[in-house]
Tab-separated table of C-alpha atoms in Angstrom:
chain	number	residue	atom	x	y	z
I	1	MET	CA	106.508	42.409	148.971
I	2	ALA	CA	104.377	45.534	148.916
I	3	GLN	CA	103.976	47.601	145.799
I	4	GLN	CA	106.376	50.514	145.518
I	5	ASP	CA	105.303	53.787	147.085
I	6	SER	CA	106.155	56.124	144.205
I	7	ALA	CA	105.603	59.279	146.242
I	8	ARG	CA	108.022	58.134	148.931
I	9	GLN	CA	110.433	56.909	146.296
I	10	THR	CA	110.629	60.378	144.755
I	11	ALA	CA	111.050	62.072	148.100
I	12	GLU	CA	113.322	59.612	149.904
I	13	GLY	CA	114.767	57.048	147.524
I	14	THR	CA	118.194	57.317	145.940
I	15	PRO	CA	118.275	56.816	142.166
I	16	ALA	CA	119.877	53.515	141.265
I	17	ALA	CA	123.185	53.414	139.461
I	18	GLU	CA	123.088	52.218	135.892
I	19	ALA	CA	122.526	48.467	136.042
I	20	PRO	CA	124.671	45.966	134.180
I	21	GLU	CA	123.186	44.133	131.266
I	22	PRO	CA	121.488	40.963	132.584
I	23	ALA	CA	122.755	37.577	131.527
I	24	GLU	CA	120.826	36.101	128.633
I	25	SER	CA	119.362	32.610	128.757
I	26	GLY	CA	122.163	30.086	128.586
I	27	GLU	CA	124.876	32.620	129.527
I	28	GLU	CA	127.372	31.457	132.126
I	29	LEU	CA	127.590	33.136	135.505
I	30	GLU	CA	130.201	32.825	138.224
I	31	SER	CA	130.079	29.026	138.455
I	32	GLY	CA	130.453	28.603	134.691
I	33	GLU	CA	127.280	26.550	134.643
I	34	ASP	CA	124.609	27.072	131.957
I	35	LEU	CA	121.808	28.778	133.862
I	36	GLY	CA	118.957	27.835	131.503
I	37	PHE	CA	116.653	30.620	132.674
I	38	SER	CA	112.969	29.727	133.040
I	39	ASP	CA	110.341	31.755	131.163
I	40	ASP	CA	107.967	33.272	133.711
I	41	THR	CA	106.546	35.916	131.349
I	42	ALA	CA	104.542	33.860	128.826
I	43	GLY	CA	100.818	33.886	129.586
I	44	ALA	CA	101.476	35.772	132.825
I	45	GLU	CA	98.025	37.363	133.092
I	46	GLU	CA	96.158	34.131	132.391
I	47	ARG	CA	98.288	32.068	134.769
I	48	GLU	CA	97.926	34.548	137.626
I	49	ARG	CA	94.165	34.738	137.134
I	50	ALA	CA	93.815	30.947	137.109
I	51	HIS	CA	95.780	30.597	140.345
I	52	ARG	CA	93.871	33.229	142.301
I	53	GLU	CA	90.453	32.103	141.033
I	54	ARG	CA	91.181	28.623	142.397
I	55	GLY	CA	92.528	30.075	145.657
I	56	THR	CA	91.140	31.616	148.817
I	57	ALA	CA	92.639	34.772	150.265
I	58	ARG	CA	94.045	34.422	153.770
I	59	PRO	CA	95.011	37.137	156.294
I	60	ILE	CA	98.617	38.336	156.362
I	61	THR	CA	100.959	37.730	159.311
I	62	VAL	CA	102.811	40.808	160.557
I	63	VAL	CA	106.160	41.509	162.205
I	64	GLY	CA	106.321	39.837	165.601
I	65	ASN	CA	104.543	36.649	164.508
I	66	PRO	CA	107.002	33.797	165.260
I	67	VAL	CA	106.584	32.151	161.830
I	68	LEU	CA	108.174	35.223	160.220
I	69	HIS	CA	111.308	35.070	162.325
I	70	ARG	CA	112.688	31.597	161.675
I	71	ARG	CA	113.873	29.681	158.632
I	72	CYS	CA	111.011	27.870	156.940
I	73	GLN	CA	110.998	24.131	156.301
I	74	ASP	CA	111.982	22.814	152.881
I	75	VAL	CA	109.227	21.746	150.506
I	76	THR	CA	109.514	17.976	150.075
I	77	GLU	CA	106.008	17.037	148.894
I	78	PHE	CA	105.018	18.437	145.485
I	79	ASP	CA	101.390	17.432	145.664
I	80	ASP	CA	97.841	18.764	145.466
I	81	LYS	CA	98.195	20.315	148.921
I	82	LEU	CA	101.144	22.402	147.704
I	83	ALA	CA	99.238	23.363	144.547
I	84	GLN	CA	96.310	24.583	146.676
I	85	LEU	CA	98.656	26.543	148.918
I	86	ILE	CA	100.141	28.281	145.882
I	87	ASP	CA	96.643	29.125	144.616
I	88	ASP	CA	95.749	30.570	148.026
I	89	MET	CA	98.968	32.572	148.037
I	90	PHE	CA	98.153	34.151	144.680
I	91	ALA	CA	94.651	34.998	145.944
I	92	SER	CA	96.115	36.472	149.150
I	93	GLN	CA	98.724	38.447	147.227
I	94	ARG	CA	96.084	39.998	144.993
I	95	ALA	CA	93.788	40.793	147.942
I	96	ALA	CA	96.650	42.610	149.663
I	97	GLU	CA	97.739	44.333	146.415
I	98	GLY	CA	101.249	42.906	146.703
I	99	VAL	CA	103.808	41.863	144.106
I	100	GLY	CA	105.318	38.962	146.077
I	101	LEU	CA	104.245	36.747	148.965
I	102	ALA	CA	106.040	34.088	150.992
I	103	ALA	CA	104.209	31.163	152.593
I	104	ASN	CA	105.028	32.254	156.138
I	105	GLN	CA	103.222	35.532	155.416
I	106	ILE	CA	99.994	33.542	155.546
I	107	GLY	CA	101.222	31.457	158.467
I	108	VAL	CA	102.554	28.413	156.571
I	109	ASP	CA	106.025	27.161	157.508
I	110	LEU	CA	107.235	26.143	154.035
I	111	ARG	CA	109.919	27.453	151.689
I	112	VAL	CA	107.757	28.680	148.815
I	113	PHE	CA	106.921	32.123	147.493
I	114	VAL	CA	104.812	33.511	144.657
I	115	TYR	CA	105.220	36.706	142.673
I	116	ASP	CA	103.434	38.895	140.138
I	117	CYS	CA	105.968	41.631	139.554
I	118	PRO	CA	107.255	43.839	136.723
I	119	ASP	CA	110.936	44.234	135.935
I	120	ASP	CA	112.753	47.441	134.980
I	121	ASP	CA	111.427	47.174	131.410
I	122	GLY	CA	107.828	46.837	132.598
I	123	VAL	CA	107.675	43.125	131.671
I	124	ARG	CA	105.319	41.188	133.942
I	125	HIS	CA	106.762	38.120	135.701
I	126	VAL	CA	104.452	35.567	137.360
I	127	GLY	CA	105.504	32.403	139.121
I	128	ALA	CA	106.050	30.307	142.228
I	129	ILE	CA	109.433	29.130	143.527
I	130	CYS	CA	109.974	26.385	146.089
I	131	ASN	CA	113.206	26.073	148.089
I	132	PRO	CA	114.701	29.263	146.593
I	133	VAL	CA	118.378	30.183	146.733
I	134	ILE	CA	119.746	33.535	145.546
I	135	GLU	CA	122.968	33.157	143.549
I	136	GLU	CA	126.013	35.057	144.746
I	137	LEU	CA	126.818	37.644	142.064
I	138	PRO	CA	130.323	38.250	140.735
I	139	ALA	CA	131.673	41.688	141.624
I	140	GLU	CA	131.156	43.131	138.127
I	141	ARG	CA	127.398	42.457	138.319
I	142	ARG	CA	126.900	43.713	141.850
I	143	VAL	CA	125.411	47.198	141.350
I	144	LEU	CA	123.363	48.412	144.303
I	145	ASP	CA	119.930	50.000	143.982
I	146	GLU	CA	118.864	52.051	147.021
I	147	SER	CA	115.167	52.285	146.136
I	148	ASN	CA	112.406	52.209	148.730
I	149	GLU	CA	111.137	48.846	149.895
I	150	GLY	CA	107.894	47.840	151.585
I	151	CYS	CA	106.441	44.619	152.932
I	152	LEU	CA	102.924	43.283	153.402
I	153	SER	CA	104.031	42.050	156.837
I	154	VAL	CA	105.104	45.577	157.805
I	155	PRO	CA	102.014	47.315	156.411
I	156	THR	CA	102.054	50.998	155.407
I	157	ALA	CA	105.824	51.361	156.046
I	158	TYR	CA	108.574	52.036	153.492
I	159	ALA	CA	112.314	52.627	153.746
I	160	PRO	CA	115.269	52.859	151.332
I	161	LEU	CA	117.288	49.641	151.277
I	162	ALA	CA	120.320	48.891	149.121
I	163	ARG	CA	120.073	45.605	147.205
I	164	PRO	CA	121.759	44.341	144.038
I	165	ASP	CA	119.893	45.531	140.943
I	166	TYR	CA	120.157	42.081	139.347
I	167	ALA	CA	119.288	38.725	140.887
I	168	VAL	CA	119.328	35.050	139.922
I	169	CYS	CA	117.129	32.715	141.974
I	170	ARG	CA	117.336	28.925	141.802
I	171	GLY	CA	114.635	26.615	143.093
I	172	GLN	CA	111.893	24.207	142.074
I	173	ASP	CA	108.477	24.665	140.545
I	174	ALA	CA	105.217	23.260	141.933
I	175	GLN	CA	106.005	19.871	140.380
I	176	GLY	CA	109.504	19.746	141.863
I	177	LYS	CA	111.336	20.482	138.605
I	178	PRO	CA	114.442	22.727	138.808
I	179	ILE	CA	113.923	26.332	137.727
I	180	VAL	CA	116.183	29.378	137.503
I	181	VAL	CA	114.599	32.847	137.432
I	182	HIS	CA	116.426	36.138	136.930
I	183	GLY	CA	115.325	39.737	137.151
I	184	THR	CA	116.391	43.370	137.165
I	185	GLY	CA	115.486	46.327	139.359
I	186	TYR	CA	112.136	45.994	141.128
I	187	PHE	CA	111.797	42.309	140.207
I	188	ALA	CA	115.341	41.578	141.418
I	189	ARG	CA	114.398	43.252	144.694
I	190	CYS	CA	111.275	41.083	144.906
I	191	LEU	CA	113.223	37.834	144.430
I	192	GLN	CA	115.666	38.801	147.187
I	193	HIS	CA	112.936	40.104	149.510
I	194	GLU	CA	110.834	36.924	149.306
I	195	THR	CA	113.824	34.604	149.722
I	196	ASP	CA	114.760	36.610	152.819
I	197	HIS	CA	111.280	35.917	154.217
I	198	LEU	CA	111.811	32.173	153.931
I	199	ASP	CA	115.152	32.516	155.723
I	200	GLY	CA	113.382	34.249	158.612
I	201	TYR	CA	114.272	37.862	157.784
I	202	LEU	CA	112.114	40.902	157.111
I	203	TYR	CA	113.490	43.804	155.120
I	204	ILE	CA	113.485	45.933	158.271
I	205	ASP	CA	116.041	43.518	159.763
I	206	ARG	CA	118.500	44.861	157.166
I	207	LEU	CA	117.924	48.506	158.156
I	208	SER	CA	119.831	50.601	160.661
I	209	LYS	CA	118.267	50.800	164.123
I	210	ARG	CA	117.049	54.320	163.395
I	211	ASP	CA	115.455	53.396	160.054
I	212	ARG	CA	113.903	50.252	161.524
I	213	LYS	CA	112.365	52.305	164.325
I	214	GLU	CA	110.992	54.763	161.751
I	215	ALA	CA	109.461	51.925	159.681
I	216	LEU	CA	107.774	50.478	162.776
I	217	ARG	CA	106.461	53.955	163.622
I	218	GLN	CA	104.946	54.234	160.138
I	219	MET	CA	103.334	50.822	160.603
I	220	ALA	CA	101.913	51.756	164.021
I	221	GLU	CA	100.394	54.931	162.657
I	222	GLY	CA	99.030	53.426	159.440
I	223	THR	CA	96.016	51.267	158.684
I	224	PRO	CA	96.497	48.303	156.309
I	225	ARG	CA	94.004	47.913	153.486
I	226	TYR	CA	93.902	44.130	153.956
I	227	GLU	CA	93.174	41.675	156.753
I	228	THR	CA	96.100	40.866	159.030
I	229	VAL	CA	96.693	38.294	161.778
I	230	PRO	CA	96.906	40.029	165.185
I	231	ASN	CA	99.917	39.071	167.298
I	232	ASP	CA	98.994	37.655	170.693
């Protein structure tokens, strides 16, 4: 996911409604199951730096590339090859100045994404999630935020998009262990955006035809600050 465009947000975005208080670690959600939230904030700066220093930045695929428009394959091998991919994804994310990156955005057909994203309180979250699934929220927690959204695979374009202001994402870490991550506001948007990528959807696929056309116009007229993969 691209960093927020604050200028566009002020001009075009709709202020979010007051968000509900997020569930605390161990609180039960709709299923009644103890969520056991993972801590992705401790040592965030050091962990992100270690990943990207081991990795190599790769060019970003853009809308129209077939790998972006189909569901990615599940991660089944939690090995050194996956660890290197995650390192490369962190390096690619930093090179493109993004806050989230899915594997298919660097041309890899696997269900894994990385993130380095602040939440509504400015707390930095850093991590990688394999085989992610976004939990369905109960009605009382479903408060929509209509902030602007951007994507590294639709460079230089932004559009308002309503998404729940709170998200819970289940998956596995790089070793295959179960993890559950939750976030508010911008970070909640990131978790949903990146999971969408791995399901074969870009954020512009959720826009009206008019807004999608406008986003593609912005992309056509802009120049990305990072290397992209040209579509044949």
